[in-house]
Short mmCIF file of C-alpha atoms in Angstrom, two decimals:
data_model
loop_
_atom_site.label_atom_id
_atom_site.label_comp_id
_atom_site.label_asym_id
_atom_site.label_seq_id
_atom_site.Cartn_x
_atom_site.Cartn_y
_atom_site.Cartn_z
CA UNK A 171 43.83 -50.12 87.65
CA UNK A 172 40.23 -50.26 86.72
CA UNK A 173 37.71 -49.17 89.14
CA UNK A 174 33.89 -50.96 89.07
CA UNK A 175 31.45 -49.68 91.56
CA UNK A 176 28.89 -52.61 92.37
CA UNK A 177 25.75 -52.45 95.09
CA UNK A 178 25.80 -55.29 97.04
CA UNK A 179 22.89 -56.40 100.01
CA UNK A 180 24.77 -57.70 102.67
CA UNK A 181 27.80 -58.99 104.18
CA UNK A 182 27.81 -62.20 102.84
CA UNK A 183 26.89 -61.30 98.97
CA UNK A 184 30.23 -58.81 98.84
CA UNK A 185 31.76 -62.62 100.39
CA UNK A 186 30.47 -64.49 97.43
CA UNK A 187 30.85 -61.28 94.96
CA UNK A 188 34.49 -60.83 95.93
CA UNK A 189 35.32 -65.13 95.51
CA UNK A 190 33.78 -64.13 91.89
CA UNK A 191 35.47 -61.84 90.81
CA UNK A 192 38.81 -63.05 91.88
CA UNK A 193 40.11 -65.49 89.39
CA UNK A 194 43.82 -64.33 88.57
CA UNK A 195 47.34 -65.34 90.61
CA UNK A 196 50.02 -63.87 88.47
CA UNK A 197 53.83 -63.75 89.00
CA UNK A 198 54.38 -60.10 89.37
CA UNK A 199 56.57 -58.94 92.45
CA UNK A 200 53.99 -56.89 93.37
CA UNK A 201 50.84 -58.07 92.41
CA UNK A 202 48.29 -57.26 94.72
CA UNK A 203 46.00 -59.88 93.71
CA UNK A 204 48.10 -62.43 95.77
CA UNK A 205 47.16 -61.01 98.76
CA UNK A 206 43.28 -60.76 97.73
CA UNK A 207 43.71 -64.64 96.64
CA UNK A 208 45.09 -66.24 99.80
CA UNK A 209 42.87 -64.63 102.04
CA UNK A 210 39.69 -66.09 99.93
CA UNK A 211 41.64 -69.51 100.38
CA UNK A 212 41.56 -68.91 103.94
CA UNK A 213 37.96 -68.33 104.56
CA UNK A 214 37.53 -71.35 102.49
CA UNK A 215 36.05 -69.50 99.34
CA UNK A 216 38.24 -70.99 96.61
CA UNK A 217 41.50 -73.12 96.41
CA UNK A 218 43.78 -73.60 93.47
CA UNK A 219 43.14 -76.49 91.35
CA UNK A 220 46.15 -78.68 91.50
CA UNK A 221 46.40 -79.88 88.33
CA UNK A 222 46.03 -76.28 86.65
CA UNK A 223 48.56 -74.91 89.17
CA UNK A 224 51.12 -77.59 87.76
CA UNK A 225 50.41 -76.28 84.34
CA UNK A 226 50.81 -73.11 85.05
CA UNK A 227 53.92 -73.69 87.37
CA UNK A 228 55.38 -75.49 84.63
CA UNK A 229 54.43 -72.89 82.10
CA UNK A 230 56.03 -70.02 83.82
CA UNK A 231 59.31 -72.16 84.52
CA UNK A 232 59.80 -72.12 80.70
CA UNK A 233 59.17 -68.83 79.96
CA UNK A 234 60.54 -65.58 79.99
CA UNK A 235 62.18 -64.81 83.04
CA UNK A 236 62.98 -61.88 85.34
CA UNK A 237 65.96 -59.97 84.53
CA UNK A 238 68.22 -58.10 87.34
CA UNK A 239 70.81 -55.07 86.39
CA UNK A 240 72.96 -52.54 89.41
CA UNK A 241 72.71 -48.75 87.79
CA UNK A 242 74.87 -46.36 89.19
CA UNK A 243 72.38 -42.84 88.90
CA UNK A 244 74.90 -40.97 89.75
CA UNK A 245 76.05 -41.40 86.00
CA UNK A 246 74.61 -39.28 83.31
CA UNK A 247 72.24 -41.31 81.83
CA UNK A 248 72.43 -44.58 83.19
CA UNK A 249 71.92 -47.66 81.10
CA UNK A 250 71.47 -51.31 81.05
CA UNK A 251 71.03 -53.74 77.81
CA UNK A 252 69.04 -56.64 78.33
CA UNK A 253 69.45 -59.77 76.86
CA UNK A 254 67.48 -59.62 73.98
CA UNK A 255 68.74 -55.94 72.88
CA UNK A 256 66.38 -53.58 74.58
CA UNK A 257 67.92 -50.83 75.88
CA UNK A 258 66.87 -48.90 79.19
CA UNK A 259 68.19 -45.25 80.26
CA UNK A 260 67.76 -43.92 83.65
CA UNK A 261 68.28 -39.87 83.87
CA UNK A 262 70.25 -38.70 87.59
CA UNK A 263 66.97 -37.98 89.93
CA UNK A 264 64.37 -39.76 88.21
CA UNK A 265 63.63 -42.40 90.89
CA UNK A 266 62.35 -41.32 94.34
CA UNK A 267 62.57 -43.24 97.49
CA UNK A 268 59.26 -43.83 99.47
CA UNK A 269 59.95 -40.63 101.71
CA UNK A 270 59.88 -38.66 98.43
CA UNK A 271 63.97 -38.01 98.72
CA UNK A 272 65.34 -38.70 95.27
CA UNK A 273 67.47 -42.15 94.78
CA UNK A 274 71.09 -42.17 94.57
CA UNK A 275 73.95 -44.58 94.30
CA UNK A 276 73.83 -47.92 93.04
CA UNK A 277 69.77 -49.36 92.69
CA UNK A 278 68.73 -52.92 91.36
CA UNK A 279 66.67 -52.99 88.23
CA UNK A 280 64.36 -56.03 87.34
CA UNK A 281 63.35 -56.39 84.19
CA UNK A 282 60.70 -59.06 82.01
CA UNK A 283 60.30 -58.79 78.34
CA UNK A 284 57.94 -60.73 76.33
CA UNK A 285 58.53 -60.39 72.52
CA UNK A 286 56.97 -63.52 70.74
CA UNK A 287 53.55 -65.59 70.65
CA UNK A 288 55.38 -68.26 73.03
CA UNK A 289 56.52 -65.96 75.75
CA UNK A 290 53.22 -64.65 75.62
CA UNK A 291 51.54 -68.26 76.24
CA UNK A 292 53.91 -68.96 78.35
CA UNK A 293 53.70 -65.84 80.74
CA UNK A 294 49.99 -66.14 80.21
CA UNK A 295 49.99 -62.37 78.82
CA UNK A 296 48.01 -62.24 75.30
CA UNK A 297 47.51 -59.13 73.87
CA UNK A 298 43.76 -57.96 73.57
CA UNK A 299 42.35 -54.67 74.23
CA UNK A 300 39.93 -53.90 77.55
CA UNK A 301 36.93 -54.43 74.83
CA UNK A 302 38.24 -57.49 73.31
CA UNK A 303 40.26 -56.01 70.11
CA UNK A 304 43.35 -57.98 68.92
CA UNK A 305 46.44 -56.27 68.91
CA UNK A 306 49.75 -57.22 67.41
CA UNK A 307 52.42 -56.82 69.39
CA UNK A 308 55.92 -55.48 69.31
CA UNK A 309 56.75 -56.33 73.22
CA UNK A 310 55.61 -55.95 76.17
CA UNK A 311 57.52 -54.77 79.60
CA UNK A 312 57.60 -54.87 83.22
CA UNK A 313 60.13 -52.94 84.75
CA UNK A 314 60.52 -52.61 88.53
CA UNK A 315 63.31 -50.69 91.01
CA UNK A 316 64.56 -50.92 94.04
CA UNK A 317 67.76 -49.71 96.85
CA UNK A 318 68.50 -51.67 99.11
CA UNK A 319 64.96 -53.43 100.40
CA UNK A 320 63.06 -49.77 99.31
CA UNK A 321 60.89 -49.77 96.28
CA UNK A 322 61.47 -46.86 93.75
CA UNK A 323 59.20 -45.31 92.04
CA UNK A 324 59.08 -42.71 89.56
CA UNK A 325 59.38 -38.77 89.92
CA UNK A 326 56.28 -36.85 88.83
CA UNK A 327 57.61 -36.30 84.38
CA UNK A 328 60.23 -38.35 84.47
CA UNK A 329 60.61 -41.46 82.63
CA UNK A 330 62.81 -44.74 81.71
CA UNK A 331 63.69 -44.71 78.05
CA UNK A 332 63.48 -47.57 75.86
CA UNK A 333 65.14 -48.61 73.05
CA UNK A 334 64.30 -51.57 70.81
CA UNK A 335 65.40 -53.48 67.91
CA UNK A 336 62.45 -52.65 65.58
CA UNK A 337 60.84 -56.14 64.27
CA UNK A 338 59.83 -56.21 60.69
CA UNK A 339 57.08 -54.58 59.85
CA UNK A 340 57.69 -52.76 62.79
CA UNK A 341 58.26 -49.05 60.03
CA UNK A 342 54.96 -46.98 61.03
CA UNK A 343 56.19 -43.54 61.86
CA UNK A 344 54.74 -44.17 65.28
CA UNK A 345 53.04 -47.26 67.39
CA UNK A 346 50.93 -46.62 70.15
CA UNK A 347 51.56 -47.75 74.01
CA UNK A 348 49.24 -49.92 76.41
CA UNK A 349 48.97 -50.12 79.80
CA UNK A 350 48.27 -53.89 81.15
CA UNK A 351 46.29 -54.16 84.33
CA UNK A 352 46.80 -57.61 86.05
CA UNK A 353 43.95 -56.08 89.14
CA UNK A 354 40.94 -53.95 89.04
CA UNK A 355 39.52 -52.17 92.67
CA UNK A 356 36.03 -53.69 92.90
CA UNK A 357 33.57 -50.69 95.34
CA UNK A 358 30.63 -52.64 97.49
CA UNK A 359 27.86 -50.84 98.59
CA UNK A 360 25.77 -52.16 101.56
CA UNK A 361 25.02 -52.21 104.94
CA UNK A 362 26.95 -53.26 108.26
CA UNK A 363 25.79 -55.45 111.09
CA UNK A 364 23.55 -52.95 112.59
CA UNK A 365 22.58 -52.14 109.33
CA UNK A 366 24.45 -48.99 108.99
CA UNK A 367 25.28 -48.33 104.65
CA UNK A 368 29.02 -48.58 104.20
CA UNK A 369 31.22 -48.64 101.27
CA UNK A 370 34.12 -50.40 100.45
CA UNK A 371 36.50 -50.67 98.12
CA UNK A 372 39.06 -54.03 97.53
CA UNK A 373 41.85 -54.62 94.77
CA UNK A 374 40.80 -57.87 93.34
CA UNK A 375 42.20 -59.42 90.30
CA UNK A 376 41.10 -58.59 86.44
CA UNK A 377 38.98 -61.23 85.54
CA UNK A 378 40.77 -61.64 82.01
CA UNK A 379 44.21 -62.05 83.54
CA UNK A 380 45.14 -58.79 81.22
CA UNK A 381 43.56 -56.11 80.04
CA UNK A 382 45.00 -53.44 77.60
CA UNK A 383 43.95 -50.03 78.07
CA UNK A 384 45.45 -46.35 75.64
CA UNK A 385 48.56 -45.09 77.39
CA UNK A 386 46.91 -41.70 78.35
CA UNK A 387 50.18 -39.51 78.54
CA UNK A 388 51.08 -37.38 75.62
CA UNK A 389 54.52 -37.95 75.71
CA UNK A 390 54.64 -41.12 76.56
CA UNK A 391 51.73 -42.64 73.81
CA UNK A 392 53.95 -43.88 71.18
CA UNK A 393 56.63 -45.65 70.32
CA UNK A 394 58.80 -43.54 67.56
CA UNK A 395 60.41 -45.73 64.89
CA UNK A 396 64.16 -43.93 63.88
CA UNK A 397 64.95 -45.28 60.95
CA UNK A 398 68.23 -44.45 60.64
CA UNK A 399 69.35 -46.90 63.31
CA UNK A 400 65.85 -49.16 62.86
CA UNK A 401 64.59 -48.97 66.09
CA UNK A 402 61.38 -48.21 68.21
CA UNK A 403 62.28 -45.69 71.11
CA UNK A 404 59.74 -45.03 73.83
CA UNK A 405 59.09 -43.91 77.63
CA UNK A 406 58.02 -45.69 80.63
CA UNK A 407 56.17 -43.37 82.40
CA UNK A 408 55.11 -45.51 85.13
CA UNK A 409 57.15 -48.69 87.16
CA UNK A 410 55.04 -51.86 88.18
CA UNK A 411 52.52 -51.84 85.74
CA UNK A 412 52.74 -53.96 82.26
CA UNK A 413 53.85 -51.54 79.41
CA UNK A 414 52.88 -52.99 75.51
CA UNK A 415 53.85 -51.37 72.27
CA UNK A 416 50.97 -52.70 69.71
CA UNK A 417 49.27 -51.57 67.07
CA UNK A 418 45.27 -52.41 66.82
CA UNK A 419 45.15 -55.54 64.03
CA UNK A 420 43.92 -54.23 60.43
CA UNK A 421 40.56 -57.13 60.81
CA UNK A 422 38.24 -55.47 57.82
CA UNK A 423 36.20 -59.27 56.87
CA UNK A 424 32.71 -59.94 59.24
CA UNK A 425 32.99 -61.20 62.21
CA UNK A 426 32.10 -64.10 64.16
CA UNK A 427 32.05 -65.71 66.96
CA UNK A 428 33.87 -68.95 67.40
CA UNK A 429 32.59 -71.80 69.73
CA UNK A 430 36.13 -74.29 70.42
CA UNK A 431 34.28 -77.70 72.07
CA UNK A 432 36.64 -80.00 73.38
CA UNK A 433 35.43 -83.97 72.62
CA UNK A 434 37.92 -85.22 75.11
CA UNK A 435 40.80 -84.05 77.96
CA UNK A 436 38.62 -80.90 79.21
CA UNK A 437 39.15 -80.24 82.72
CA UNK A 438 36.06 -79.27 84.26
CA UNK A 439 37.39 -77.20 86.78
CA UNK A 440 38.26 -74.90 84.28
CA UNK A 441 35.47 -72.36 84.85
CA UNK A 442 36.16 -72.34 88.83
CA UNK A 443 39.37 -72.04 88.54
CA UNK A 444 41.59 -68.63 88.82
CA UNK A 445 42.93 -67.05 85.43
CA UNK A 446 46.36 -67.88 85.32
CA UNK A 447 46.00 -71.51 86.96
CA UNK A 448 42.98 -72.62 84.56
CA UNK A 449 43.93 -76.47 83.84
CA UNK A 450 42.60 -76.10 80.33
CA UNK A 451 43.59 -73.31 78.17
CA UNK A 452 43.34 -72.15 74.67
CA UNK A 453 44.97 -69.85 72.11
CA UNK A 454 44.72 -68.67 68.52
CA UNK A 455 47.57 -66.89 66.38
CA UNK A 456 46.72 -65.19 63.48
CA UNK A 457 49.13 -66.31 60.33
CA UNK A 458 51.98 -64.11 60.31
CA UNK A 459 50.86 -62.04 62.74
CA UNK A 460 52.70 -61.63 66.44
CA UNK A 461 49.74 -61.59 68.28
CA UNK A 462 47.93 -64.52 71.08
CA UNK A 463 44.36 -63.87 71.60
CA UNK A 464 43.37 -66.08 74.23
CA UNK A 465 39.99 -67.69 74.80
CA UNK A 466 38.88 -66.55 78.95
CA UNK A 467 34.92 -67.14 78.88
CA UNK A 468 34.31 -70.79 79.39
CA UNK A 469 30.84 -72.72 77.94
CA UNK A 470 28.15 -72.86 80.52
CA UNK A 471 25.95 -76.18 81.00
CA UNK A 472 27.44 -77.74 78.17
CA UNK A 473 26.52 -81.17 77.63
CA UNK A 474 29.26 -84.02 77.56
CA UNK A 475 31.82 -83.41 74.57
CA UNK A 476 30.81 -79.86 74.25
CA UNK A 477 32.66 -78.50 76.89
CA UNK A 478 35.49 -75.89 76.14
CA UNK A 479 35.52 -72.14 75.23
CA UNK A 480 34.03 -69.25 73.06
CA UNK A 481 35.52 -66.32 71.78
CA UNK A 482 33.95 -62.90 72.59
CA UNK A 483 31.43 -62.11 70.22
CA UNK A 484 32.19 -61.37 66.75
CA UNK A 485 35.14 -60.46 67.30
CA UNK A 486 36.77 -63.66 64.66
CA UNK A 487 37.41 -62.23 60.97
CA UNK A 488 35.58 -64.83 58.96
CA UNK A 489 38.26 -66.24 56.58
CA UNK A 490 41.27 -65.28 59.39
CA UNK A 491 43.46 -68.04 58.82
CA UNK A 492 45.48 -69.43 62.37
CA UNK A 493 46.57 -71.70 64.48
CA UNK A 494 45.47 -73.43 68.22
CA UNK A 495 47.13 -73.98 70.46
CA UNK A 496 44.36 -76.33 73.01
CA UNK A 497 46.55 -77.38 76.36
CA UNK A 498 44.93 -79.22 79.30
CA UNK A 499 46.22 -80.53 82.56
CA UNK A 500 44.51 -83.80 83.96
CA UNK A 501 45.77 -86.07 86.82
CA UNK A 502 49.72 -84.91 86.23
CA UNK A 503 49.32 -85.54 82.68
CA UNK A 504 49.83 -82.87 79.90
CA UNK A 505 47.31 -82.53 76.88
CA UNK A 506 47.80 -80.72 73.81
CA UNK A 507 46.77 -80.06 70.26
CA UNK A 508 47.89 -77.76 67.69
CA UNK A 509 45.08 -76.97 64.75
CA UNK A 510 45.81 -74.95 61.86
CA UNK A 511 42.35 -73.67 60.26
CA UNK A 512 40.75 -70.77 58.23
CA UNK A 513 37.17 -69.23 60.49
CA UNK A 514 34.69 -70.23 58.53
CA UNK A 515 31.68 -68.46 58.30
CA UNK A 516 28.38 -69.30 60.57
CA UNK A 517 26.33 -72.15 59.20
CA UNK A 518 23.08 -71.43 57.75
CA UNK A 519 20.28 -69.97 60.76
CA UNK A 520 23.32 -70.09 63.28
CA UNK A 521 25.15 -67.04 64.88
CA UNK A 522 28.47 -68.84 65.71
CA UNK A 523 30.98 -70.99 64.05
CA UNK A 524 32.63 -74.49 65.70
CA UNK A 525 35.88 -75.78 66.29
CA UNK A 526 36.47 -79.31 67.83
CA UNK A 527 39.28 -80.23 69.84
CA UNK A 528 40.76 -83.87 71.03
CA UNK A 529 44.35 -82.84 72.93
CA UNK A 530 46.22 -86.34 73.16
CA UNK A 531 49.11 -86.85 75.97
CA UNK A 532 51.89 -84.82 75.60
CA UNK A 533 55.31 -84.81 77.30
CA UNK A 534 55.98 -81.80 78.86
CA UNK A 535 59.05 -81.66 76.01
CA UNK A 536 57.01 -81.71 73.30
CA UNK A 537 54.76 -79.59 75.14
CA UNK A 538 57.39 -76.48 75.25
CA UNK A 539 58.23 -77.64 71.35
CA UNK A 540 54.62 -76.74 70.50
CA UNK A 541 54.53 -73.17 72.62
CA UNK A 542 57.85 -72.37 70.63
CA UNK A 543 56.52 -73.65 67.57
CA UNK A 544 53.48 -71.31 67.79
CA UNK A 545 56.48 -68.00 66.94
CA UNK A 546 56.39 -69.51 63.19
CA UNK A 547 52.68 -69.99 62.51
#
């Protein structure tokens, strides 16, 4: 969880400050941003747009789902294969109850794994670094415990071990690990209503949706490919929190940054609305590569047909050849288009290059055809 510490002058400035900085309501069991949402819908701060919440609704309804195993600790080494291949140990007296007593017995394991460029648009969980560097990705995991009604956690060095089918190219001796945090603790500085200074701190939600930050423990940094049995076998060092094994993209061209303007079917309440119910989205894969960058920072003041997104800046290869994927939601309709283009470089006395957009009514069908679609691109 990132922290930022921010002064703020008064009770009503952390108000507006903390409706700011809130624009996230993800799916996780635990996501504390839920919480921080619904009680700036109550004081009237922000509501959900309703046509970006039936995107997203309908989004997450055709993606990857949770996953729920019984494990038995009091076998040596207990294990669970999920659907997809990935296999997860749990050593006796790893978990620990909330008291601190360690977990035995039966315990209930939930699982979600995201492995291709359409779970990832479909979860809403692209793979970028905390500064804004691509990654490609060879999964990413959410693993969470529980006995009975009690959450588990994780005794101090212990760890779930993972074991994956290796995808190709996958053969680097080892692939570094990223943590994903879905909420960052925002700390206010100011003064209470006899003017007393105070400080505060408040989980809010990460204004991206995602950001990827180094796993930070040694043993638990890499992914080590075997390739006697061609896999990728790692540790989870850490339960409720988004784990990703990726390796930073190889992007040696100049870089640019890329303007996407949408001529037609932008929702405008796109820039007010909460990452991860946004009623217009878009996202680029790189040819060949599994990776989703996805564009957050809206246009400001645009004028009419030049509304849409940019990319951070240069941070596009020039010449990076990929595909679109533009999606909006207007009045219960779906829009969508899927582009296939090289980056070109910046035009003459400009500091940007342009990509236009038109999405044309979809049904929501074809709309999951064109998220699956994006795995081959």
């Amino acid at each position: 969880m990132k922290i930022h510490s921010i002064y703020v002058a008064g009770g009503i400035a952390a108000l507006l400050l903390f409706g700011a900085c809130t624009k996230q309501l993800k799916d996780d069991p635990t996501d504390p941003s839920v919480t921080a949402k619904d009680k700036l819908v109550a004081n009237g701060i922000a509501g959900p747009d309703p046509d970006g919440v039936k995107l997203h609704d309908f989004l997450r309804a055709n993606g990857p789902q949770y996953e729920t195993y019984t494990v038995n600790l009091s076998q040596e080494n207990a294990s669970f294969t999920t659907r997809n291949g990935r296999k997860y140990t749990l050593s006796p007296n790893s978990l620990i109850r909330p008291d601190g007593s360690p977990a035995v017995g039966s315990i209930t394991v939930t699982v979600k794994e995201i492995s291709n460029a359409a779970a990832m648009i479909f979860a809403d969980k692209p793979t970028a670094t905390s500064t804004g560097a691509p990654l490609e990705s060879f999964g990413e995991f959410f693993v969470a415990a529980k006995q009975g009604t009690a959450p588990l956690r994780l005794r101090k060095d212990s760890a779930v071990a993972v074991q994956v089918p290796a995808p190709k190219g996958a053969n680097d001796r080892k692939i570094p690990m990223w943590y994903g945090d879905t909420s960052i603790t925002i700390t206010q500085s100011g003064f209470t209503y006899i003017n007393q200074p105070i400080t505060l701190s408040t989980t809010v939600s990460a204004n991206k949706g995602m950001d990827w930050d180094p796993v930070t423990n040694p043993a638990s940094a890499y992914a080590l490919f075997d390739g006697t049995n061609g896999t990728l076998n790692f540790r989870l060092d850490s339960l409720i929190k988004w784990t990703n094994c990726d390796r930073l993209m190889s992007l040696p061209n100049p870089k640019t940054t890329v303007l996407a303007y949408f001529n037609s079917n932008y929702n405008p309440a796109t820039s007010q609305s909460f990452v991860g119910e946004e009623p217009t989205m878009l996202y680029f894969k790189p040819t060949g590569i599994n990776s989703i960058i996805k564009f957050y920072n809206t246009i400001l003041t645009p004028p009419a047909g030049f509304e849409g997104f940019l990319s951070y800046q240069n941070a596009i290869p020039v010449g990076q050849s990929g595909t679109f994927l533009a999606i909006s939601s207007i009045g219960g309709q779906f829009y969508a288009e899927q582009k296939t283009v090289t980056i070109g470089a910046p035009a003459a006395g400009t500091n940007y290059t342009t990509v236009t957009f038109n999405p044309a009514p979809v049904s929501a069908a074809t709309l999951v055809a064109l998220i699956n679609s994006m795995n081959t691109k």
